PDB file of C-alpha atoms in Angstrom:
ATOM      1  CA  MET A   1     -67.904  88.226-220.217  1.00 89.00           C
ATOM      2  CA  ASP A   2     -71.060  89.783-222.254  1.00 93.00           C
ATOM      3  CA  HIS A   3     -69.703  92.908-223.635  1.00 94.00           C
ATOM      4  CA  ASN A   4     -72.435  95.213-223.484  1.00 93.00           C
ATOM      5  CA  ILE A   5     -72.266  94.892-219.835  1.00 93.00           C
ATOM      6  CA  LEU A   6     -68.536  95.315-219.905  1.00 95.00           C
ATOM      7  CA  LEU A   7     -68.663  97.997-222.044  1.00 96.00           C
ATOM      8  CA  GLY A   8     -71.276  99.663-219.412  1.00 95.00           C
ATOM      9  CA  LYS A   9     -69.527  99.063-216.309  1.00 95.00           C
ATOM     10  CA  LEU A  10     -66.231 100.844-217.993  1.00 96.00           C
ATOM     11  CA  ASN A  11     -68.900 103.356-218.382  1.00 96.00           C
ATOM     12  CA  HIS A  12     -70.004 103.443-215.175  1.00 94.00           C
ATOM     13  CA  TYR A  13     -66.233 103.762-213.975  1.00 94.00           C
ATOM     14  CA  GLY A  14     -65.713 107.011-215.982  1.00 96.00           C
ATOM     15  CA  ILE A  15     -63.929 105.690-219.324  1.00 96.00           C
ATOM     16  CA  ARG A  16     -66.463 107.728-221.787  1.00 97.00           C
ATOM     17  CA  GLY A  17     -65.713 108.902-225.640  1.00 97.00           C
ATOM     18  CA  VAL A  18     -62.850 108.162-227.230  1.00 97.00           C
ATOM     19  CA  PRO A  19     -61.362 105.746-224.542  1.00 97.00           C
ATOM     20  CA  LEU A  20     -64.664 104.105-224.467  1.00 97.00           C
ATOM     21  CA  ARG A  21     -64.888 103.764-228.466  1.00 97.00           C
ATOM     22  CA  TRP A  22     -61.332 102.427-228.628  1.00 96.00           C
ATOM     23  CA  PHE A  23     -62.501  99.731-226.314  1.00 95.00           C
ATOM     24  CA  THR A  24     -66.175  98.616-228.664  1.00 95.00           C
ATOM     25  CA  SER A  25     -63.809  98.418-231.235  1.00 94.00           C
ATOM     26  CA  TYR A  26     -61.504  96.745-229.652  1.00 93.00           C
ATOM     27  CA  LEU A  27     -64.146  93.809-228.375  1.00 92.00           C
ATOM     28  CA  THR A  28     -66.225  93.886-231.826  1.00 92.00           C
ATOM     29  CA  ASN A  29     -66.092  92.139-235.165  1.00 91.00           C
ATOM     30  CA  ARG A  30     -63.336  89.681-233.090  1.00 90.00           C
ATOM     31  CA  LYS A  31     -63.419  86.419-235.048  1.00 91.00           C
ATOM     32  CA  GLN A  32     -61.949  82.996-234.617  1.00 90.00           C
ATOM     33  CA  PHE A  33     -61.687  79.658-235.725  1.00 91.00           C
ATOM     34  CA  VAL A  34     -59.361  76.427-234.639  1.00 93.00           C
ATOM     35  CA  SER A  35     -56.369  74.591-236.343  1.00 94.00           C
ATOM     36  CA  ILE A  36     -55.226  71.206-235.867  1.00 95.00           C
ATOM     37  CA  GLU A  37     -52.440  69.706-238.596  1.00 94.00           C
ATOM     38  CA  GLU A  38     -53.934  70.514-242.025  1.00 93.00           C
ATOM     39  CA  ASN A  39     -57.683  70.878-240.768  1.00 96.00           C
ATOM     40  CA  ARG A  40     -59.205  73.983-239.799  1.00 95.00           C
ATOM     41  CA  SER A  41     -62.501  74.933-238.896  1.00 96.00           C
ATOM     42  CA  ASP A  42     -64.783  77.579-239.914  1.00 96.00           C
ATOM     43  CA  THR A  43     -64.792  81.088-238.946  1.00 95.00           C
ATOM     44  CA  LYS A  44     -67.232  82.217-236.423  1.00 93.00           C
ATOM     45  CA  SER A  45     -67.771  85.800-234.686  1.00 91.00           C
ATOM     46  CA  VAL A  46     -66.690  86.310-230.749  1.00 88.00           C
ATOM     47  CA  THR A  47     -69.334  88.290-229.170  1.00 87.00           C
ATOM     48  CA  ILE A  48     -68.589  87.175-225.517  1.00 91.00           C
ATOM     49  CA  GLY A  49     -65.635  87.035-223.770  1.00 89.00           C
ATOM     50  CA  VAL A  50     -61.784  89.088-224.209  1.00 87.00           C
ATOM     51  CA  PRO A  51     -59.282  87.902-226.198  1.00 83.00           C
ATOM     52  CA  GLN A  52     -56.573  84.814-225.176  1.00 80.00           C
ATOM     53  CA  GLY A  53     -53.283  85.975-224.028  1.00 84.00           C
ATOM     54  CA  SER A  54     -53.936  89.878-224.782  1.00 88.00           C
ATOM     55  CA  ILE A  55     -52.327  92.525-222.168  1.00 91.00           C
ATOM     56  CA  LEU A  56     -55.804  93.856-221.292  1.00 91.00           C
ATOM     57  CA  GLY A  57     -57.591  90.578-220.350  1.00 90.00           C
ATOM     58  CA  PRO A  58     -56.814  90.404-216.972  1.00 87.00           C
ATOM     59  CA  LEU A  59     -57.946  93.752-216.382  1.00 90.00           C
ATOM     60  CA  LEU A  60     -60.954  93.699-218.117  1.00 92.00           C
ATOM     61  CA  PHE A  61     -62.032  90.456-216.271  1.00 88.00           C
ATOM     62  CA  VAL A  62     -61.492  92.237-212.826  1.00 87.00           C
ATOM     63  CA  ILE A  63     -63.364  95.292-213.776  1.00 91.00           C
ATOM     64  CA  TYR A  64     -66.020  92.148-215.026  1.00 90.00           C
ATOM     65  CA  ILE A  65     -66.263  90.937-211.614  1.00 86.00           C
ATOM     66  CA  ASN A  66     -65.407  93.928-209.268  1.00 85.00           C
ATOM     67  CA  ASP A  67     -69.322  93.966-208.128  1.00 85.00           C
ATOM     68  CA  LEU A  68     -69.901  90.611-208.073  1.00 82.00           C
ATOM     69  CA  HIS A  69     -69.973  90.566-203.902  1.00 80.00           C
ATOM     70  CA  VAL A  70     -72.939  93.011-204.666  1.00 82.00           C
ATOM     71  CA  ALA A  71     -74.781  90.575-206.779  1.00 81.00           C
ATOM     72  CA  ILE A  72     -74.559  87.191-204.847  1.00 80.00           C
ATOM     73  CA  LYS A  73     -76.666  88.015-201.083  1.00 77.00           C
ATOM     74  CA  ASN A  74     -76.290  86.037-197.969  1.00 77.00           C
ATOM     75  CA  CYS A  75     -72.480  84.883-198.294  1.00 81.00           C
ATOM     76  CA  GLU A  76     -69.140  85.985-197.831  1.00 85.00           C
ATOM     77  CA  VAL A  77     -67.340  86.709-201.486  1.00 85.00           C
ATOM     78  CA  TYR A  78     -63.347  86.787-201.753  1.00 85.00           C
ATOM     79  CA  HIS A  79     -61.844  87.900-204.406  1.00 80.00           C
ATOM     80  CA  PHE A  80     -58.297  87.373-205.305  1.00 79.00           C
ATOM     81  CA  ALA A  81     -56.640  87.919-208.763  1.00 73.00           C
ATOM     82  CA  ASP A  82     -59.471  86.017-211.257  1.00 72.00           C
ATOM     83  CA  ASP A  83     -60.441  83.634-208.244  1.00 80.00           C
ATOM     84  CA  THR A  84     -63.351  84.007-206.604  1.00 82.00           C
ATOM     85  CA  ASN A  85     -64.727  81.714-203.546  1.00 86.00           C
ATOM     86  CA  LEU A  86     -67.908  81.694-201.911  1.00 84.00           C
ATOM     87  CA  GLN A  87     -68.832  81.426-198.298  1.00 86.00           C
ATOM     88  CA  LEU A  88     -72.077  80.470-196.970  1.00 80.00           C
ATOM     89  CA  ILE A  89     -72.842  79.748-193.357  1.00 76.00           C
ATOM     90  CA  THR A  90     -76.293  78.489-191.865  1.00 74.00           C
ATOM     91  CA  ASN A  91     -77.702  76.839-189.087  1.00 75.00           C
ATOM     92  CA  SER A  92     -80.186  75.068-191.162  1.00 71.00           C
ATOM     93  CA  LEU A  93     -80.014  71.598-192.452  1.00 69.00           C
ATOM     94  CA  ASN A  94     -81.727  72.648-195.813  1.00 70.00           C
ATOM     95  CA  LYS A  95     -79.567  72.978-199.146  1.00 66.00           C
ATOM     96  CA  PRO A  96     -78.984  76.845-199.633  1.00 61.00           C
ATOM     97  CA  THR A  97     -80.899  78.347-202.454  1.00 64.00           C
ATOM     98  CA  LEU A  98     -78.990  80.405-204.503  1.00 60.00           C
ATOM     99  CA  THR A  99     -81.217  82.878-206.899  1.00 61.00           C
ATOM    100  CA  ASN A 100     -79.907  84.283-210.205  1.00 59.00           C
ATOM    101  CA  LYS A 101     -79.462  87.508-210.191  1.00 56.00           C
ATOM    102  CA  THR A 102     -77.382  89.985-212.525  1.00 54.00           C
ATOM    103  CA  THR A 103     -76.252  93.567-211.799  1.00 52.00           C
ATOM    104  CA  THR A 104     -75.391  96.217-213.960  1.00 52.00           C
ATOM    105  CA  PRO A 105     -73.712  99.874-212.443  1.00 52.00           C
TER     106      PRO A 105
END
């Protein structure tokens, strides 16, 4: 999840001012590393996604994909929790063409 897109969607849904600044702070300046036994990777900045195992993660994910059906044309879009299914019915024997369009509120 792109943090700027997520924060834009939160703003679109009415989360502004102090709460939006709180989410901005929650998502920015995060770092992570991998540790296997005695070995540890370099620390890297996290600029996408939400913290794994967080209570807010699933809610922020649903907010992020909530308008996915608007961006996908010529398909039925079915959401269930963190799963999305696309159904395309066509009379053509040609391979369907998908376009890459991103929408933000």
